[in-house]
Short mmCIF file of C-alpha atoms and ligand atoms in Angstrom, two decimals:
data_model
loop_
_atom_site.label_atom_id
_atom_site.label_comp_id
_atom_site.label_asym_id
_atom_site.label_seq_id
_atom_site.Cartn_x
_atom_site.Cartn_y
_atom_site.Cartn_z
CA UNK B 1 -0.01 -0.29 0.07
CA UNK B 2 1.01 3.75 -1.28
CA UNK B 3 0.41 6.80 1.02
CA UNK B 4 -1.53 7.68 -1.84
CA UNK B 5 -3.91 4.35 -1.56
CA UNK B 6 -4.89 6.20 2.26
CA UNK B 7 -6.57 8.86 1.03
CA UNK B 8 -10.37 8.87 0.72
CA UNK B 9 -11.57 6.46 -1.63
CA UNK B 10 -13.36 7.03 -4.91
CA UNK B 11 -16.94 7.13 -3.91
CA UNK B 12 -17.95 5.50 -7.10
CA UNK B 13 -15.51 2.28 -6.66
CA UNK B 14 -12.01 1.15 -6.94
CA UNK B 15 -11.62 2.60 -11.13
CA UNK B 16 -9.70 -1.07 -11.41
CA UNK B 17 -12.82 -3.13 -9.91
CA UNK B 18 -15.43 -1.04 -11.87
CA UNK B 19 -13.31 -2.04 -14.94
CA UNK B 20 -13.42 -5.63 -13.85
CA UNK B 21 -17.02 -6.01 -12.91
CA UNK B 22 -18.05 -4.54 -16.52
CA UNK B 23 -15.67 -7.15 -18.44
CA UNK B 24 -16.66 -9.88 -16.28
CA UNK B 25 -20.60 -8.65 -16.79
CA UNK B 26 -19.93 -8.83 -20.43
CA UNK B 27 -18.69 -12.26 -20.61
CA UNK B 28 -21.16 -14.19 -17.83
CA UNK B 29 -24.44 -11.85 -17.96
CA UNK B 30 -24.38 -10.64 -21.81
CA UNK B 31 -24.42 -7.06 -20.40
CA UNK B 32 -22.55 -4.13 -22.31
CA UNK B 33 -21.49 -1.31 -20.34
CA UNK B 34 -18.88 0.66 -19.64
CA UNK B 35 -16.42 1.06 -16.18
CA UNK B 36 -18.46 4.61 -15.88
CA UNK B 37 -21.76 3.00 -15.51
CA UNK B 38 -20.57 0.47 -12.92
CA UNK B 39 -20.89 1.85 -9.14
CA UNK B 40 -19.30 -0.13 -6.41
CA UNK B 41 -21.80 -0.26 -3.31
CA UNK B 42 -21.57 -1.92 0.04
CA UNK B 43 -24.45 -4.25 -0.63
CA UNK B 44 -28.18 -4.48 -2.16
CA UNK B 45 -29.38 -2.12 0.20
CA UNK B 46 -26.92 0.52 -0.47
CA UNK B 47 -28.00 -0.25 -4.04
CA UNK B 48 -31.50 0.38 -3.53
CA UNK B 49 -31.04 3.52 -1.40
CA UNK B 50 -28.98 5.13 -4.32
CA UNK B 51 -31.79 4.40 -6.87
CA UNK B 52 -34.24 5.62 -4.55
CA UNK B 53 -31.92 8.84 -3.87
CA UNK B 54 -31.60 9.12 -7.58
CA UNK B 55 -34.32 8.50 -9.53
CA UNK B 56 -37.42 8.29 -7.31
CA UNK B 57 -39.35 10.32 -4.43
CA UNK B 58 -41.90 9.99 -1.89
CA UNK B 59 -45.45 9.18 -3.08
CA UNK B 60 -44.27 6.93 -6.14
CA UNK B 61 -45.40 3.55 -6.67
CA UNK B 62 -43.26 0.61 -7.35
CA UNK B 63 -44.38 -3.35 -8.24
CA UNK B 64 -42.63 -5.58 -5.89
CA UNK B 65 -42.86 -9.41 -6.65
CA UNK B 66 -45.13 -11.39 -4.13
CA UNK B 67 -44.00 -13.49 -2.27
CA UNK B 68 -40.20 -11.49 -2.81
CA UNK B 69 -37.35 -10.68 -0.98
CA UNK B 70 -38.61 -9.00 2.53
CA UNK B 71 -35.93 -6.32 2.98
CA UNK B 72 -36.79 -4.63 -0.36
CA UNK B 73 -40.23 -3.63 0.89
CA UNK B 74 -38.86 -2.38 4.43
CA UNK B 75 -36.69 -0.13 2.63
CA UNK B 76 -39.31 1.20 0.16
CA UNK B 77 -41.12 1.79 3.27
CA UNK B 78 -38.70 3.93 4.83
CA UNK B 79 -38.50 6.07 1.60
CA UNK B 80 -42.17 6.19 1.50
CA UNK B 81 -42.76 4.92 -1.48
CA UNK B 82 -45.70 2.68 -2.08
CA UNK B 83 -44.88 -1.04 -2.56
CA UNK B 84 -47.51 -2.59 -5.37
CA UNK B 85 -47.58 -6.30 -4.74
CA UNK B 86 -47.65 -8.37 -8.21
CA UNK B 87 -48.20 -12.14 -8.14
CA UNK B 88 -45.33 -14.48 -9.60
CA UNK B 89 -46.15 -17.59 -11.57
CA UNK B 90 -44.31 -20.43 -12.91
CA UNK B 91 -42.98 -17.75 -15.68
CA UNK B 92 -42.02 -14.99 -13.08
CA UNK B 93 -43.68 -11.91 -12.32
CA UNK B 94 -47.35 -11.44 -13.99
CA UNK B 95 -46.46 -8.36 -15.95
CA UNK B 96 -50.33 -7.88 -16.75
CA UNK B 97 -51.17 -7.96 -13.55
CA UNK B 98 -49.10 -5.12 -12.65
CA UNK B 99 -50.18 -2.96 -15.72
CA UNK B 100 -53.77 -3.50 -14.26
CA UNK B 101 -53.01 -2.71 -11.02
CA UNK B 102 -50.31 0.17 -11.76
CA UNK B 103 -50.07 0.93 -15.21
CA UNK B 104 -48.51 4.47 -14.18
CA UNK B 105 -45.75 2.86 -11.13
CA UNK B 106 -42.51 4.52 -11.44
CA UNK B 107 -40.57 0.97 -11.17
CA UNK B 108 -40.36 -2.35 -10.91
CA UNK B 109 -38.07 -4.70 -8.88
CA UNK B 110 -37.50 -8.01 -9.99
CA UNK B 111 -35.39 -11.23 -9.82
CA UNK B 112 -35.90 -12.70 -12.99
CA UNK B 113 -32.93 -15.21 -13.10
CA UNK B 114 -34.29 -17.22 -10.23
CA UNK B 115 -37.31 -15.55 -8.47
CA UNK B 116 -36.37 -14.90 -4.89
CA UNK B 117 -38.23 -17.04 -3.12
CA UNK B 118 -39.87 -19.41 -5.64
CA UNK B 119 -36.63 -19.97 -7.96
CA UNK B 120 -38.80 -19.52 -11.25
CA UNK B 121 -36.82 -17.65 -13.85
CA UNK B 122 -38.51 -14.67 -15.97
CA UNK B 123 -39.96 -16.12 -18.92
CA UNK B 124 -38.57 -14.28 -22.37
CA UNK B 125 -42.41 -13.05 -23.54
CA UNK B 126 -42.47 -11.81 -19.72
CA UNK B 127 -39.06 -10.04 -19.99
CA UNK B 128 -40.16 -8.26 -23.31
CA UNK B 129 -43.47 -7.35 -21.70
CA UNK B 130 -41.62 -5.61 -18.92
CA UNK B 131 -39.33 -3.74 -20.88
CA UNK B 132 -42.03 -2.49 -23.28
CA UNK B 133 -44.34 -1.16 -20.22
CA UNK B 134 -40.98 0.51 -18.56
CA UNK B 135 -40.16 1.88 -22.09
CA UNK B 136 -43.68 3.38 -22.83
CA UNK B 137 -44.21 4.71 -19.44
CA UNK B 138 -40.59 6.17 -18.73
CA UNK B 139 -40.54 3.30 -15.72
CA UNK B 140 -37.85 2.18 -14.54
CA UNK B 141 -36.75 -1.82 -14.01
CA UNK B 142 -34.41 -2.76 -11.30
CA UNK B 143 -33.02 -6.34 -11.76
CA UNK B 144 -31.82 -7.67 -8.89
CA UNK B 145 -29.35 -10.39 -9.97
CA UNK B 146 -28.12 -11.71 -6.72
CA UNK B 147 -27.33 -15.34 -7.92
CA UNK B 148 -27.73 -15.71 -11.53
CA UNK B 149 -24.66 -17.88 -11.59
CA UNK B 150 -26.50 -20.87 -9.79
CA UNK B 151 -27.74 -22.01 -12.21
CA UNK B 152 -27.82 -25.96 -12.60
CA UNK B 153 -30.15 -26.84 -15.54
CA UNK B 154 -28.18 -25.03 -18.52
CA UNK B 155 -25.54 -22.44 -18.91
CA UNK B 156 -26.85 -19.18 -16.90
CA UNK B 157 -29.37 -17.24 -18.50
CA UNK B 158 -28.21 -13.77 -19.83
CA UNK B 159 -29.43 -10.73 -17.77
CA UNK B 160 -32.46 -9.00 -18.33
CA UNK B 161 -30.34 -6.22 -18.79
CA UNK B 162 -28.64 -7.47 -21.82
CA UNK B 163 -32.02 -7.24 -23.60
CA UNK B 164 -32.49 -3.44 -22.62
CA UNK B 165 -32.47 -1.26 -25.44
CA UNK B 166 -34.05 1.38 -23.96
CA UNK B 167 -31.75 2.31 -20.97
CA UNK B 168 -34.40 1.48 -18.65
CA UNK B 169 -32.87 -1.43 -16.15
CA UNK B 170 -30.97 -0.64 -13.12
CA UNK B 171 -29.00 -3.99 -12.83
CA UNK B 172 -27.88 -4.47 -8.98
CA UNK B 173 -25.23 -7.51 -8.42
CA UNK B 174 -23.60 -8.60 -5.25
CA UNK B 175 -20.34 -10.69 -4.34
CA UNK B 176 -22.65 -11.78 -1.12
CA UNK B 177 -23.69 -15.16 -2.92
CA UNK B 178 -20.60 -15.69 -5.49
CA UNK B 179 -17.70 -14.95 -2.73
CA UNK B 180 -19.54 -14.27 0.68
CA UNK B 181 -21.79 -11.47 3.02
CA UNK B 182 -19.29 -10.13 5.22
CA UNK B 183 -17.09 -8.62 2.14
CA UNK B 184 -20.31 -6.04 1.78
CA UNK B 185 -19.42 -5.20 -1.70
CA UNK B 186 -21.89 -5.26 -4.36
CA UNK B 187 -22.40 -2.82 -7.69
CA UNK B 188 -24.87 -1.29 -9.36
CA UNK B 189 -25.31 -0.56 -13.25
CA UNK B 190 -27.01 2.21 -14.31
CA UNK B 191 -27.78 3.28 -17.97
CA UNK B 192 -25.47 5.58 -19.77
CA UNK B 193 -27.83 8.42 -19.62
CA UNK B 194 -28.06 8.25 -15.71
CA UNK B 195 -24.11 8.05 -14.88
CA UNK B 196 -23.87 11.98 -14.22
CA UNK B 197 -26.91 11.70 -11.67
CA UNK B 198 -25.51 8.58 -9.70
CA UNK B 199 -22.29 10.38 -9.53
CA UNK B 200 -23.60 13.65 -8.21
CA UNK B 201 -25.73 10.96 -5.37
CA UNK B 202 -22.68 9.07 -4.96
CA UNK B 203 -20.68 12.07 -4.22
CA UNK B 204 -23.18 13.47 -1.94
CA UNK B 205 -23.65 10.46 -0.06
CA UNK B 206 -19.77 9.57 0.03
CA UNK B 207 -20.44 6.13 0.98
CA UNK B 208 -17.29 4.41 -0.41
CA UNK B 209 -16.63 0.68 0.47
CA UNK B 210 -13.14 0.29 1.91
CA UNK B 211 -10.68 0.32 -1.00
CA UNK B 212 -8.53 -2.43 0.42
CA UNK B 213 -11.38 -5.38 0.11
CA UNK B 214 -11.96 -3.69 -3.71
CA UNK B 215 -8.33 -3.97 -4.28
CA UNK B 216 -8.13 -7.73 -3.02
CA UNK B 217 -11.32 -8.53 -4.90
CA UNK B 218 -9.79 -7.12 -8.12
CA UNK B 219 -6.79 -8.96 -7.74
CA UNK B 220 -8.95 -12.41 -7.46
CA UNK B 221 -10.64 -11.41 -10.15
CA UNK B 222 -7.49 -10.43 -12.76
CA UNK B 223 -5.65 -13.38 -11.77
CA UNK B 224 -8.27 -15.59 -12.71
CA UNK B 225 -9.33 -16.95 -9.40
CA UNK B 226 -12.95 -15.88 -9.60
CA UNK B 227 -14.26 -17.63 -12.93
CA UNK B 228 -12.76 -20.88 -11.67
CA UNK B 229 -14.20 -20.52 -7.91
CA UNK B 230 -17.57 -19.81 -9.40
CA UNK B 231 -17.35 -22.80 -11.77
CA UNK B 232 -16.19 -25.02 -8.71
CA UNK B 233 -19.06 -23.53 -6.76
CA UNK B 234 -21.56 -24.25 -9.56
CA UNK B 235 -20.51 -27.93 -9.78
CA UNK B 236 -20.47 -27.95 -5.67
CA UNK B 237 -24.26 -26.58 -5.32
CA UNK B 238 -25.34 -28.86 -8.11
CA UNK B 239 -24.18 -32.17 -6.22
CA UNK B 240 -25.57 -30.59 -2.98
CA UNK B 241 -28.84 -29.78 -4.26
CA UNK B 242 -29.16 -33.49 -5.80
CA UNK B 243 -28.16 -34.96 -2.65
CA UNK B 244 -30.24 -33.03 -0.34
CA UNK B 245 -33.23 -33.39 -2.50
CA UNK B 246 -32.80 -37.08 -2.76
CA UNK B 247 -32.45 -37.52 1.29
CA UNK B 248 -35.13 -35.28 2.13
CA UNK B 249 -37.31 -37.28 -0.41
CA UNK B 250 -36.52 -40.80 0.63
CA UNK B 251 -37.68 -39.87 4.33
CA UNK B 252 -40.13 -36.98 3.91
CA UNK B 253 -42.17 -38.01 0.93
CA UNK B 254 -46.02 -37.71 1.76
CA UNK B 255 -45.50 -35.10 3.92
CA UNK B 256 -43.64 -32.62 1.65
CA UNK B 257 -42.99 -32.26 -2.17
CA UNK B 258 -39.85 -30.36 -3.40
CA UNK B 259 -40.48 -27.68 -6.27
CA UNK B 260 -38.32 -28.80 -9.39
CA UNK B 261 -36.04 -25.27 -10.12
CA UNK B 262 -33.50 -24.38 -12.59
CA UNK B 263 -31.37 -22.43 -9.87
CA UNK B 264 -30.81 -21.07 -6.54
CA UNK B 265 -29.71 -21.76 -3.07
CA UNK B 266 -32.16 -22.95 -1.62
CA UNK B 267 -35.20 -25.88 -2.04
CA UNK B 268 -39.06 -25.00 -1.68
CA UNK B 269 -40.65 -27.61 0.44
CA UNK B 270 -44.46 -27.66 -0.38
CA UNK B 271 -45.80 -28.67 3.00
CA UNK B 272 -48.69 -31.59 2.12
CA UNK B 273 -52.03 -31.19 4.56
CA UNK B 274 -52.98 -28.90 6.49
CA UNK B 275 -49.86 -27.78 8.28
CA UNK B 276 -48.74 -24.06 8.65
CA UNK B 277 -45.02 -23.51 7.78
CA UNK B 278 -44.48 -20.35 10.12
CA UNK B 279 -45.53 -22.89 12.98
CA UNK B 280 -43.33 -25.68 11.58
CA UNK B 281 -40.11 -23.57 11.12
CA UNK B 282 -40.94 -22.21 14.41
CA UNK B 283 -40.75 -25.84 15.92
CA UNK B 284 -37.73 -26.57 14.04
CA UNK B 285 -36.00 -23.45 15.35
CA UNK B 286 -36.73 -24.74 18.51
CA UNK B 287 -34.65 -27.87 17.81
CA UNK B 288 -31.80 -25.74 16.42
CA UNK B 289 -32.92 -26.22 12.58
CA UNK B 290 -33.56 -23.49 10.29
CA UNK B 291 -35.73 -22.65 7.58
CA UNK B 292 -38.11 -19.74 6.77
CA UNK B 293 -41.68 -19.80 5.95
CA UNK B 294 -42.96 -18.76 2.38
CA UNK B 295 -45.82 -17.04 4.16
CA UNK B 296 -43.30 -14.66 5.62
CA UNK B 297 -42.32 -13.77 2.11
CA UNK B 298 -45.70 -12.65 1.13
CA UNK B 299 -46.45 -9.09 1.21
CA UNK B 300 -50.39 -9.78 1.01
CA UNK B 301 -52.29 -12.83 0.60
CA UNK B 302 -52.15 -16.28 1.47
CA UNK B 303 -49.00 -18.66 0.06
CA UNK B 304 -49.32 -22.49 -0.21
CA UNK B 305 -47.61 -23.39 2.85
CA UNK B 306 -43.97 -24.49 1.99
CA UNK B 307 -40.57 -24.33 3.87
CA UNK B 308 -37.33 -22.73 2.37
CA UNK B 309 -34.68 -24.68 3.22
CA UNK B 310 -30.89 -23.20 2.24
CA UNK B 311 -29.18 -26.63 0.75
CA UNK B 312 -25.43 -25.17 0.37
CA UNK B 313 -24.25 -26.68 3.51
CA UNK B 314 -25.55 -29.83 3.39
CA UNK B 315 -22.69 -31.95 2.05
CA UNK B 316 -24.04 -35.26 1.61
CA UNK B 317 -27.35 -37.45 1.35
CA UNK B 318 -26.95 -39.02 4.73
CA UNK B 319 -26.82 -35.41 6.53
CA UNK B 320 -30.04 -34.39 4.32
CA UNK B 321 -31.52 -37.86 5.57
CA UNK B 322 -30.41 -37.02 9.19
CA UNK B 323 -31.95 -33.47 8.82
CA UNK B 324 -34.93 -35.05 7.27
CA UNK B 325 -35.66 -37.65 10.07
CA UNK B 326 -35.07 -34.59 12.77
CA UNK B 327 -37.96 -32.90 10.65
CA UNK B 328 -40.35 -35.68 10.39
CA UNK B 329 -40.40 -35.79 14.22
CA UNK B 330 -41.94 -32.17 14.14
CA UNK B 331 -44.83 -32.80 11.67
C1 PLP E 1 -33.08 -11.58 -2.98
C2 PLP E 1 -31.69 -11.09 -2.53
N1 PLP E 1 -31.38 -10.08 -3.38
C3 PLP E 1 -29.95 -9.37 -2.90
C4 PLP E 1 -29.53 -10.08 -1.77
C5 PLP E 1 -27.91 -9.41 -1.39
O1 PLP E 1 -27.78 -8.93 -0.40
P1 PLP E 1 -26.69 -8.33 -0.02
O2 PLP E 1 -25.82 -7.90 -1.36
O3 PLP E 1 -26.66 -6.93 0.84
O4 PLP E 1 -25.64 -8.76 0.50
C6 PLP E 1 -29.56 -11.24 -1.22
C7 PLP E 1 -28.82 -11.65 -0.36
O5 PLP E 1 -29.33 -12.49 0.61
C8 PLP E 1 -31.07 -11.60 -1.94
O6 PLP E 1 -31.36 -12.85 -1.09
#
C-alpha cells in the first residue's frame, strides 16, 4: 500500500474493480456497459437506497414481486415509496397484473434469473413485456441479479439488462452469493444517460467501500481465481442440491413435495396437508434447525405453506436424511 492509497477512496468504487466488473458482466451475463456505468456499493440495500435517492421520490409506486425478498419492501417503506404487490407464477412476475394494478408505477423490482424466493425464471415474453411497459411509461426496472450464476439445468441465462435497448434497467449485482456476504461489496450498473445523476448522488452520500477490500477482490478476479471459483461452486452446489433433495425425499415423501427449480441456493418444500409453515419453522428453530416460511415472504395474501431450506451447507445425502428424520419428528 502506498500513502496515496490511504486517502479517501473514490466514492463510485476503485476504477480497476469497476473495469473488472464491466468485463465480467459482458462475458458472464451478456451485459455491455462501460466502467463509468458501474457503481460499487456496500450491498443490495445500499444499491436500492442509491436508486431511491437518484430516481424516485416519496409517494411514488413501485411493483414488487409477491412473494418477494422482504428487505426490499422495508427499504421502500422507509423511503415512503408505496409497494404494489404483483403475483409471481411459473413464468415469473405476472407483468399483465402489474399493468392492471398500477400502470403508472415508477419502477418494478424483479429477480429474473431465479425469482426470490420461488426460484422460477422470468420467461422471455414476460421480459419483453416488462421492458415494453417500462419504455412506454418512462418507468425503471430494477434487476436484482443476486444469484444468476447458480443455475444447474443449463448455462446461466443472460441478464434482463442484456435486452435493455431503451436504457430503463438498473442492474444490481452482489458478491455476497458468489463470494461471501461479510465482504460487503456489491455493484449497480446504471444506464449511460443516468451516469451523471448517479455520480452526483454517490458524491453527496460519500459512502465509498473500503479500498483494501476492493483491491483484494480486483486481484482475485484479474488473476483468474474468481472465474474458477464460480465454476467450482456451481458444480458443488449442483451436487449438494441433488443429494439434499434425494435425502429429504427418501424420508419426507408423503409429507412434503420439493419444487423442481432451475437454480438458486435453497429448496422449496411444499407442505402437504394442513400444516402451517410458520409454526413448522418455529418448531424447527426450537430444535436448532433453520428454514424460513414462504408465508413470511408474502407482501399480501396467503401462500400455499412451504419451507425455504438452504442446501449449500448440506454436504451429503446422509446429512440430508438425518435432517429429514429430525424434521419428520416435528410434523
Ligand atoms: C433476493 C436477494 N437480493 C439481494 C441479496 C444481496 O444482498 P447483499 O448484497 O446486501 O448481501 C440477497 C442476499 O441474500 C438476496 O437474497
